[in-house]
GROMACS .gro file of C-alpha atoms in nm:
model
  410
    1UNK     CA    1  -1.062  -1.665   2.436
    2UNK     CA    2  -1.319  -1.384   2.468
    3UNK     CA    3  -1.503  -1.340   2.135
    4UNK     CA    4  -1.773  -1.079   2.196
    5UNK     CA    5  -1.958  -1.139   1.869
    6UNK     CA    6  -2.007  -1.511   1.930
    7UNK     CA    7  -2.365  -1.601   1.839
    8UNK     CA    8  -2.413  -1.304   1.603
    9UNK     CA    9  -2.487  -1.383   1.238
   10UNK     CA   10  -2.390  -1.137   0.966
   11UNK     CA   11  -2.530  -1.176   0.615
   12UNK     CA   12  -2.300  -0.998   0.371
   13UNK     CA   13  -2.388  -0.905   0.014
   14UNK     CA   14  -2.082  -0.701  -0.079
   15UNK     CA   15  -1.773  -0.697  -0.298
   16UNK     CA   16  -1.414  -0.569  -0.301
   17UNK     CA   17  -1.264  -0.459   0.035
   18UNK     CA   18  -1.439  -0.162   0.200
   19UNK     CA   19  -1.753  -0.337   0.330
   20UNK     CA   20  -1.621  -0.697   0.329
   21UNK     CA   21  -1.338  -0.583   0.557
   22UNK     CA   22  -1.603  -0.505   0.819
   23UNK     CA   23  -1.723  -0.864   0.792
   24UNK     CA   24  -1.368  -0.989   0.840
   25UNK     CA   25  -1.327  -0.784   1.158
   26UNK     CA   26  -1.658  -0.914   1.292
   27UNK     CA   27  -1.551  -1.269   1.208
   28UNK     CA   28  -1.228  -1.208   1.401
   29UNK     CA   29  -1.451  -1.103   1.693
   30UNK     CA   30  -1.650  -1.426   1.675
   31UNK     CA   31  -1.943  -1.356   1.443
   32UNK     CA   32  -2.073  -1.612   1.192
   33UNK     CA   33  -2.035  -1.419   0.866
   34UNK     CA   34  -2.207  -1.563   0.560
   35UNK     CA   35  -2.081  -1.408   0.238
   36UNK     CA   36  -2.324  -1.417  -0.054
   37UNK     CA   37  -2.138  -1.428  -0.385
   38UNK     CA   38  -2.283  -1.429  -0.734
   39UNK     CA   39  -2.341  -1.789  -0.837
   40UNK     CA   40  -2.129  -1.754  -1.151
   41UNK     CA   41  -1.891  -1.460  -1.106
   42UNK     CA   42  -1.832  -1.453  -0.732
   43UNK     CA   43  -1.693  -1.144  -0.562
   44UNK     CA   44  -1.552  -0.924  -0.840
   45UNK     CA   45  -1.231  -0.888  -0.641
   46UNK     CA   46  -1.151  -1.252  -0.714
   47UNK     CA   47  -1.083  -1.140  -1.071
   48UNK     CA   48  -0.813  -0.887  -0.980
   49UNK     CA   49  -0.480  -1.046  -1.066
   50UNK     CA   50  -0.251  -0.744  -1.022
   51UNK     CA   51  -0.269  -0.440  -0.791
   52UNK     CA   52   0.000  -0.170  -0.762
   53UNK     CA   53   0.193  -0.355  -1.032
   54UNK     CA   54   0.225  -0.674  -0.826
   55UNK     CA   55   0.043  -1.010  -0.841
   56UNK     CA   56  -0.243  -1.046  -0.592
   57UNK     CA   57  -0.200  -1.421  -0.545
   58UNK     CA   58   0.081  -1.659  -0.465
   59UNK     CA   59   0.197  -1.808  -0.799
   60UNK     CA   60   0.238  -2.160  -0.662
   61UNK     CA   61  -0.069  -2.197  -0.439
   62UNK     CA   62  -0.428  -2.086  -0.381
   63UNK     CA   63  -0.324  -1.821  -0.127
   64UNK     CA   64  -0.489  -1.496  -0.236
   65UNK     CA   65  -0.410  -1.208   0.004
   66UNK     CA   66  -0.642  -0.962  -0.170
   67UNK     CA   67  -0.930  -1.191  -0.066
   68UNK     CA   68  -0.779  -1.327   0.255
   69UNK     CA   69  -0.751  -0.989   0.426
   70UNK     CA   70  -1.112  -0.873   0.394
   71UNK     CA   71  -1.274  -1.219   0.392
   72UNK     CA   72  -1.095  -1.439   0.645
   73UNK     CA   73  -1.316  -1.630   0.883
   74UNK     CA   74  -1.630  -1.620   0.664
   75UNK     CA   75  -1.840  -1.883   0.492
   76UNK     CA   76  -1.923  -1.839   0.122
   77UNK     CA   77  -2.248  -1.919  -0.058
   78UNK     CA   78  -2.286  -1.892  -0.434
   79UNK     CA   79  -2.636  -1.752  -0.484
   80UNK     CA   80  -2.791  -1.591  -0.794
   81UNK     CA   81  -3.006  -1.329  -0.626
   82UNK     CA   82  -3.157  -1.229  -0.961
   83UNK     CA   83  -3.320  -1.573  -1.001
   84UNK     CA   84  -3.663  -1.622  -0.839
   85UNK     CA   85  -3.572  -1.979  -0.741
   86UNK     CA   86  -3.290  -1.844  -0.519
   87UNK     CA   87  -3.520  -1.608  -0.332
   88UNK     CA   88  -3.653  -1.863  -0.086
   89UNK     CA   89  -3.301  -1.955   0.022
   90UNK     CA   90  -3.206  -1.589   0.055
   91UNK     CA   91  -3.514  -1.515   0.264
   92UNK     CA   92  -3.428  -1.798   0.502
   93UNK     CA   93  -3.082  -1.653   0.547
   94UNK     CA   94  -3.219  -1.304   0.611
   95UNK     CA   95  -3.466  -1.438   0.866
   96UNK     CA   96  -3.188  -1.607   1.062
   97UNK     CA   97  -2.943  -1.312   1.061
   98UNK     CA   98  -2.880  -1.027   1.304
   99UNK     CA   99  -2.713  -0.794   1.054
  100UNK     CA  100  -2.748  -0.740   0.680
  101UNK     CA  101  -2.436  -0.582   0.531
  102UNK     CA  102  -2.407  -0.448   0.175
  103UNK     CA  103  -2.225  -0.204  -0.050
  104UNK     CA  104  -2.451  -0.248  -0.354
  105UNK     CA  105  -2.573   0.077  -0.505
  106UNK     CA  106  -2.941   0.180  -0.474
  107UNK     CA  107  -3.037   0.071  -0.826
  108UNK     CA  108  -2.882  -0.273  -0.777
  109UNK     CA  109  -3.042  -0.309  -0.433
  110UNK     CA  110  -3.383  -0.223  -0.576
  111UNK     CA  111  -3.342  -0.465  -0.868
  112UNK     CA  112  -3.239  -0.750  -0.638
  113UNK     CA  113  -3.498  -0.660  -0.373
  114UNK     CA  114  -3.240  -0.623  -0.100
  115UNK     CA  115  -3.317  -0.265   0.000
  116UNK     CA  116  -3.405  -0.167   0.354
  117UNK     CA  117  -3.779  -0.219   0.314
  118UNK     CA  118  -3.729  -0.558   0.145
  119UNK     CA  119  -3.500  -0.689   0.415
  120UNK     CA  120  -3.702  -0.549   0.707
  121UNK     CA  121  -4.017  -0.711   0.564
  122UNK     CA  122  -3.840  -1.045   0.606
  123UNK     CA  123  -3.680  -0.967   0.944
  124UNK     CA  124  -3.810  -0.658   1.129
  125UNK     CA  125  -3.534  -0.683   1.392
  126UNK     CA  126  -3.239  -0.697   1.156
  127UNK     CA  127  -2.972  -0.426   1.162
  128UNK     CA  128  -2.933  -0.292   0.809
  129UNK     CA  129  -2.587  -0.163   0.712
  130UNK     CA  130  -2.491   0.027   0.398
  131UNK     CA  131  -2.138   0.114   0.294
  132UNK     CA  132  -2.121   0.373   0.018
  133UNK     CA  133  -1.880   0.597  -0.166
  134UNK     CA  134  -2.045   0.932  -0.104
  135UNK     CA  135  -2.329   0.873   0.142
  136UNK     CA  136  -2.681   0.733   0.138
  137UNK     CA  137  -2.842   1.072   0.072
  138UNK     CA  138  -2.774   1.367  -0.152
  139UNK     CA  139  -2.699   1.403  -0.524
  140UNK     CA  140  -2.434   1.127  -0.530
  141UNK     CA  141  -2.617   0.854  -0.340
  142UNK     CA  142  -2.612   0.634  -0.652
  143UNK     CA  143  -2.251   0.710  -0.748
  144UNK     CA  144  -1.994   0.436  -0.709
  145UNK     CA  145  -1.661   0.507  -0.547
  146UNK     CA  146  -1.335   0.349  -0.438
  147UNK     CA  147  -1.103   0.456  -0.162
  148UNK     CA  148  -0.875   0.626  -0.417
  149UNK     CA  149  -1.160   0.853  -0.524
  150UNK     CA  150  -1.400   0.898  -0.233
  151UNK     CA  151  -1.159   0.856   0.061
  152UNK     CA  152  -0.820   0.972  -0.067
  153UNK     CA  153  -0.905   1.235  -0.327
  154UNK     CA  154  -1.237   1.376  -0.207
  155UNK     CA  155  -1.166   1.330   0.164
  156UNK     CA  156  -0.864   1.562   0.167
  157UNK     CA  157  -0.574   1.322   0.217
  158UNK     CA  158  -0.431   1.354  -0.136
  159UNK     CA  159  -0.418   1.734  -0.119
  160UNK     CA  160  -0.278   1.715   0.232
  161UNK     CA  161   0.029   1.514   0.130
  162UNK     CA  162   0.095   1.655  -0.218
  163UNK     CA  163   0.350   1.941  -0.201
  164UNK     CA  164   0.250   2.275  -0.359
  165UNK     CA  165   0.364   2.289  -0.720
  166UNK     CA  166   0.416   1.914  -0.745
  167UNK     CA  167   0.406   1.765  -1.095
  168UNK     CA  168   0.228   1.458  -0.962
  169UNK     CA  169  -0.031   1.387  -0.696
  170UNK     CA  170   0.080   1.164  -0.411
  171UNK     CA  171  -0.088   0.824  -0.416
  172UNK     CA  172  -0.221   0.614  -0.130
  173UNK     CA  173   0.064   0.438   0.050
  174UNK     CA  174  -0.106   0.099   0.028
  175UNK     CA  175  -0.373  -0.086  -0.162
  176UNK     CA  176  -0.709  -0.079   0.019
  177UNK     CA  177  -0.575   0.196   0.246
  178UNK     CA  178  -0.903   0.381   0.296
  179UNK     CA  179  -1.106   0.063   0.253
  180UNK     CA  180  -0.938  -0.098   0.553
  181UNK     CA  181  -1.004   0.203   0.776
  182UNK     CA  182  -1.359   0.220   0.647
  183UNK     CA  183  -1.421  -0.148   0.718
  184UNK     CA  184  -1.301  -0.104   1.075
  185UNK     CA  185  -1.535   0.194   1.111
  186UNK     CA  186  -1.832  -0.010   0.989
  187UNK     CA  187  -1.749  -0.288   1.233
  188UNK     CA  188  -1.755  -0.039   1.520
  189UNK     CA  189  -2.088   0.097   1.400
  190UNK     CA  190  -2.235  -0.253   1.389
  191UNK     CA  191  -2.113  -0.325   1.741
  192UNK     CA  192  -2.286  -0.008   1.866
  193UNK     CA  193  -2.606  -0.098   1.677
  194UNK     CA  194  -2.611  -0.446   1.831
  195UNK     CA  195  -2.571  -0.293   2.177
  196UNK     CA  196  -2.852  -0.046   2.107
  197UNK     CA  197  -3.083  -0.324   1.991
  198UNK     CA  198  -2.999  -0.523   2.302
  199UNK     CA  199  -3.077  -0.230   2.537
  200UNK     CA  200  -3.369  -0.066   2.353
  201UNK     CA  201  -3.511  -0.340   2.132
  202UNK     CA  202  -3.481  -0.110   1.831
  203UNK     CA  203  -3.280  -0.216   1.523
  204UNK     CA  204  -3.068   0.050   1.353
  205UNK     CA  205  -2.986   0.150   0.999
  206UNK     CA  206  -2.609   0.205   0.986
  207UNK     CA  207  -2.450   0.415   0.712
  208UNK     CA  208  -2.077   0.464   0.655
  209UNK     CA  209  -1.929   0.629   0.346
  210UNK     CA  210  -1.572   0.633   0.223
  211UNK     CA  211  -1.602   1.011   0.187
  212UNK     CA  212  -1.711   1.039   0.549
  213UNK     CA  213  -1.423   0.822   0.669
  214UNK     CA  214  -1.184   1.031   0.458
  215UNK     CA  215  -1.314   1.355   0.606
  216UNK     CA  216  -1.284   1.209   0.957
  217UNK     CA  217  -0.923   1.111   0.885
  218UNK     CA  218  -0.844   1.472   0.789
  219UNK     CA  219  -1.083   1.633   1.037
  220UNK     CA  220  -0.817   1.841   1.211
  221UNK     CA  221  -0.728   2.042   0.901
  222UNK     CA  222  -1.089   2.046   0.778
  223UNK     CA  223  -1.194   2.193   1.112
  224UNK     CA  224  -0.918   2.454   1.083
  225UNK     CA  225  -1.042   2.554   0.736
  226UNK     CA  226  -1.399   2.580   0.863
  227UNK     CA  227  -1.282   2.801   1.149
  228UNK     CA  228  -1.082   3.027   0.916
  229UNK     CA  229  -1.359   3.044   0.659
  230UNK     CA  230  -1.156   2.934   0.357
  231UNK     CA  231  -0.876   2.712   0.225
  232UNK     CA  232  -0.570   2.680   0.445
  233UNK     CA  233  -0.263   2.865   0.320
  234UNK     CA  234   0.005   2.653   0.150
  235UNK     CA  235   0.230   2.506   0.413
  236UNK     CA  236   0.600   2.562   0.361
  237UNK     CA  237   0.767   2.275   0.542
  238UNK     CA  238   1.138   2.315   0.621
  239UNK     CA  239   1.363   2.055   0.465
  240UNK     CA  240   1.474   1.951   0.812
  241UNK     CA  241   1.288   1.969   1.139
  242UNK     CA  242   0.992   2.200   1.194
  243UNK     CA  243   0.974   2.579   1.203
  244UNK     CA  244   1.028   2.588   1.580
  245UNK     CA  245   1.162   2.246   1.675
  246UNK     CA  246   1.464   2.064   1.530
  247UNK     CA  247   1.355   1.741   1.697
  248UNK     CA  248   1.032   1.710   1.498
  249UNK     CA  249   1.039   1.578   1.142
  250UNK     CA  250   1.213   1.326   0.918
  251UNK     CA  251   1.589   1.283   0.885
  252UNK     CA  252   1.784   1.069   0.637
  253UNK     CA  253   2.056   0.830   0.752
  254UNK     CA  254   2.387   0.754   0.583
  255UNK     CA  255   2.232   0.459   0.399
  256UNK     CA  256   1.936   0.659   0.266
  257UNK     CA  257   1.681   0.539   0.519
  258UNK     CA  258   1.454   0.765   0.723
  259UNK     CA  259   1.389   0.830   1.090
  260UNK     CA  260   1.089   1.025   1.217
  261UNK     CA  261   1.138   1.246   1.523
  262UNK     CA  262   0.846   1.367   1.735
  263UNK     CA  263   1.015   1.508   2.047
  264UNK     CA  264   0.761   1.780   2.116
  265UNK     CA  265   0.953   1.918   2.414
  266UNK     CA  266   1.282   2.040   2.263
  267UNK     CA  267   1.408   2.189   2.587
  268UNK     CA  268   1.379   1.851   2.755
  269UNK     CA  269   1.515   1.631   2.476
  270UNK     CA  270   1.781   1.848   2.310
  271UNK     CA  271   2.050   1.773   2.574
  272UNK     CA  272   1.969   1.403   2.557
  273UNK     CA  273   1.994   1.393   2.179
  274UNK     CA  274   2.325   1.578   2.185
  275UNK     CA  275   2.461   1.331   2.440
  276UNK     CA  276   2.347   1.025   2.244
  277UNK     CA  277   2.489   1.170   1.922
  278UNK     CA  278   2.824   1.237   2.084
  279UNK     CA  279   2.783   1.613   2.041
  280UNK     CA  280   2.760   1.734   2.401
  281UNK     CA  281   2.906   2.065   2.284
  282UNK     CA  282   2.575   2.150   2.116
  283UNK     CA  283   2.389   2.114   2.445
  284UNK     CA  284   2.588   2.406   2.585
  285UNK     CA  285   2.601   2.607   2.262
  286UNK     CA  286   2.469   2.955   2.340
  287UNK     CA  287   2.230   2.935   2.042
  288UNK     CA  288   2.053   2.636   2.199
  289UNK     CA  289   2.097   2.711   2.571
  290UNK     CA  290   1.725   2.697   2.658
  291UNK     CA  291   1.393   2.612   2.497
  292UNK     CA  292   1.329   2.967   2.374
  293UNK     CA  293   1.666   2.980   2.201
  294UNK     CA  294   1.622   2.634   2.051
  295UNK     CA  295   1.289   2.743   1.905
  296UNK     CA  296   1.431   3.074   1.781
  297UNK     CA  297   1.724   2.896   1.615
  298UNK     CA  298   1.541   2.583   1.508
  299UNK     CA  299   1.655   2.612   1.146
  300UNK     CA  300   2.023   2.615   1.235
  301UNK     CA  301   1.974   2.334   1.487
  302UNK     CA  302   1.787   2.123   1.232
  303UNK     CA  303   2.069   2.159   0.978
  304UNK     CA  304   2.311   2.035   1.242
  305UNK     CA  305   2.082   1.743   1.328
  306UNK     CA  306   2.054   1.652   0.960
  307UNK     CA  307   2.430   1.642   0.926
  308UNK     CA  308   2.467   1.434   1.241
  309UNK     CA  309   2.202   1.179   1.138
  310UNK     CA  310   2.358   1.155   0.792
  311UNK     CA  311   2.686   1.034   0.942
  312UNK     CA  312   2.554   0.697   1.061
  313UNK     CA  313   2.341   0.417   0.923
  314UNK     CA  314   1.979   0.337   0.992
  315UNK     CA  315   2.071   0.038   1.210
  316UNK     CA  316   2.327   0.237   1.407
  317UNK     CA  317   2.077   0.512   1.484
  318UNK     CA  318   1.813   0.263   1.594
  319UNK     CA  319   2.061   0.128   1.848
  320UNK     CA  320   2.170   0.474   1.963
  321UNK     CA  321   1.827   0.635   1.989
  322UNK     CA  322   1.678   0.337   2.171
  323UNK     CA  323   1.895   0.436   2.469
  324UNK     CA  324   1.706   0.762   2.519
  325UNK     CA  325   1.358   0.869   2.622
  326UNK     CA  326   1.279   1.098   2.328
  327UNK     CA  327   1.002   0.995   2.090
  328UNK     CA  328   1.117   0.875   1.747
  329UNK     CA  329   1.048   0.592   1.508
  330UNK     CA  330   1.217   0.407   1.228
  331UNK     CA  331   1.037   0.454   0.895
  332UNK     CA  332   0.955   0.097   0.795
  333UNK     CA  333   0.867  -0.064   0.464
  334UNK     CA  334   0.591  -0.324   0.429
  335UNK     CA  335   0.820  -0.620   0.499
  336UNK     CA  336   0.960  -0.454   0.810
  337UNK     CA  337   0.610  -0.379   0.938
  338UNK     CA  338   0.531  -0.749   0.903
  339UNK     CA  339   0.839  -0.832   1.112
  340UNK     CA  340   0.788  -0.555   1.368
  341UNK     CA  341   0.876  -0.694   1.714
  342UNK     CA  342   0.603  -0.500   1.893
  343UNK     CA  343   0.336  -0.610   1.646
  344UNK     CA  344   0.448  -0.969   1.687
  345UNK     CA  345   0.475  -0.947   2.067
  346UNK     CA  346   0.113  -0.830   2.073
  347UNK     CA  347  -0.014  -1.094   1.832
  348UNK     CA  348  -0.095  -0.846   1.556
  349UNK     CA  349   0.062  -1.071   1.292
  350UNK     CA  350  -0.130  -1.397   1.306
  351UNK     CA  351  -0.086  -1.737   1.150
  352UNK     CA  352  -0.353  -1.876   0.919
  353UNK     CA  353  -0.367  -2.206   0.731
  354UNK     CA  354  -0.454  -2.157   0.363
  355UNK     CA  355  -0.670  -2.380   0.145
  356UNK     CA  356  -0.366  -2.592   0.054
  357UNK     CA  357  -0.288  -2.659   0.421
  358UNK     CA  358   0.012  -2.427   0.415
  359UNK     CA  359   0.071  -2.193   0.708
  360UNK     CA  360   0.066  -1.822   0.618
  361UNK     CA  361   0.055  -1.493   0.805
  362UNK     CA  362  -0.187  -1.198   0.797
  363UNK     CA  363  -0.218  -0.867   0.980
  364UNK     CA  364  -0.499  -0.886   1.236
  365UNK     CA  365  -0.748  -0.614   1.312
  366UNK     CA  366  -0.607  -0.384   1.584
  367UNK     CA  367  -0.866  -0.459   1.854
  368UNK     CA  368  -0.806  -0.729   2.113
  369UNK     CA  369  -1.036  -0.859   2.387
  370UNK     CA  370  -0.928  -1.023   2.710
  371UNK     CA  371  -0.562  -0.951   2.633
  372UNK     CA  372  -0.577  -1.230   2.376
  373UNK     CA  373  -0.466  -1.207   2.011
  374UNK     CA  374  -0.719  -1.291   1.742
  375UNK     CA  375  -0.730  -1.645   1.605
  376UNK     CA  376  -0.772  -1.639   1.227
  377UNK     CA  377  -0.913  -1.888   0.983
  378UNK     CA  378  -0.868  -1.854   0.609
  379UNK     CA  379  -1.102  -1.683   0.366
  380UNK     CA  380  -1.348  -1.916   0.194
  381UNK     CA  381  -1.299  -2.032  -0.158
  382UNK     CA  382  -1.576  -1.934  -0.396
  383UNK     CA  383  -1.910  -2.087  -0.288
  384UNK     CA  384  -1.724  -2.327  -0.060
  385UNK     CA  385  -2.002  -2.352   0.198
  386UNK     CA  386  -2.312  -2.346  -0.020
  387UNK     CA  387  -2.419  -2.703   0.053
  388UNK     CA  388  -2.341  -2.674   0.423
  389UNK     CA  389  -2.536  -2.353   0.477
  390UNK     CA  390  -2.833  -2.451   0.262
  391UNK     CA  391  -2.867  -2.773   0.457
  392UNK     CA  392  -2.862  -2.563   0.774
  393UNK     CA  393  -3.157  -2.375   0.620
  394UNK     CA  394  -3.346  -2.703   0.597
  395UNK     CA  395  -3.306  -2.779   0.227
  396UNK     CA  396  -3.295  -3.143   0.121
  397UNK     CA  397  -3.038  -3.284  -0.118
  398UNK     CA  398  -3.307  -3.300  -0.385
  399UNK     CA  399  -3.393  -2.931  -0.342
  400UNK     CA  400  -3.026  -2.840  -0.347
  401UNK     CA  401  -2.975  -3.032  -0.671
  402UNK     CA  402  -3.275  -2.863  -0.830
  403UNK     CA  403  -3.138  -2.519  -0.741
  404UNK     CA  404  -2.799  -2.607  -0.887
  405UNK     CA  405  -2.955  -2.730  -1.212
  406UNK     CA  406  -3.146  -2.402  -1.232
  407UNK     CA  407  -2.824  -2.205  -1.181
  408UNK     CA  408  -2.964  -2.042  -0.866
  409UNK     CA  409  -2.683  -2.170  -0.645
  410UNK     CA  410  -2.328  -2.290  -0.691
   0.00000   0.00000   0.00000
């Protein structure tokens, strides 16, 4: 299996999902990712027991998806960076790493002496990576943020999906929604920085903010607003279809499920849809005789399509529409995504053995190398690899015991 990050060591001082997710992707790609956790508290995310109203862990085992997703494949060290006795160990780890990865805020970085100047003094060639809420510069460089605030709200997605006049703002469709995209973005930035160091000899400082990732996700409409010189006008979306194409948009089936149509060439796909639906008469209807007429009468056509789709079930329409060439998709829930035949055929749902020896499944990162699915190993338990990694750093059992008595390591 081709693992392009084999031989790269990442030292991660980060919590929650946004930045740790980057470490998980790099671990999938072959990197040795060492996760530094506070010697007593660990990653703060380990303390989250419920998200979106649901438990974050399996009730009958140690399987903990909220940690598994952004931390699989890593090794964990419990290290109290605030204690002077832990500094020597930390410095050894910095000296042996290619990348230093953090999402700590500037004040915390300064207090712990893990800022850019501190780390580069220990390893001048290290790539220094900061994940932030609102950017490393400007008036909010020391402001914390989550994907719900910096990515979803500030980045334009929330306004983009909330209908005008709505009594409630639309929420993110998944926990860690922006965090996961942000982590993937950081991983790509690190890969580019490693390549640049290899070709130029110069290490980079890599910055990625949740706000920046959010703006990139909505860049099409942001660019439109910048071109027009002001906010975009409220968009009145037809109940069915689009303003000029009845074969674009969402339609509800007889059993209250949804199908999404994206047949951008109505003149080409209208006859096919009519045939598949058993309504060949609509293909020759004068109102829809050519592409110009379909576009001019899109509202009437969309009402007809809505009625037709509402006559059959979700499963029936999947069977019918799969016989055509037009672009459409079933609207799937989380369970159905996990069972998706194309995801599974491409190895995007991977098996992983949890800490209890039980086989589980996780979504992989979407990048594959050598046409080979990623092989996953579980996330570490808190401070699971402290002894192993400190011995790799050359510490004796006596030194390790002394550090544990002092509370510097766990």
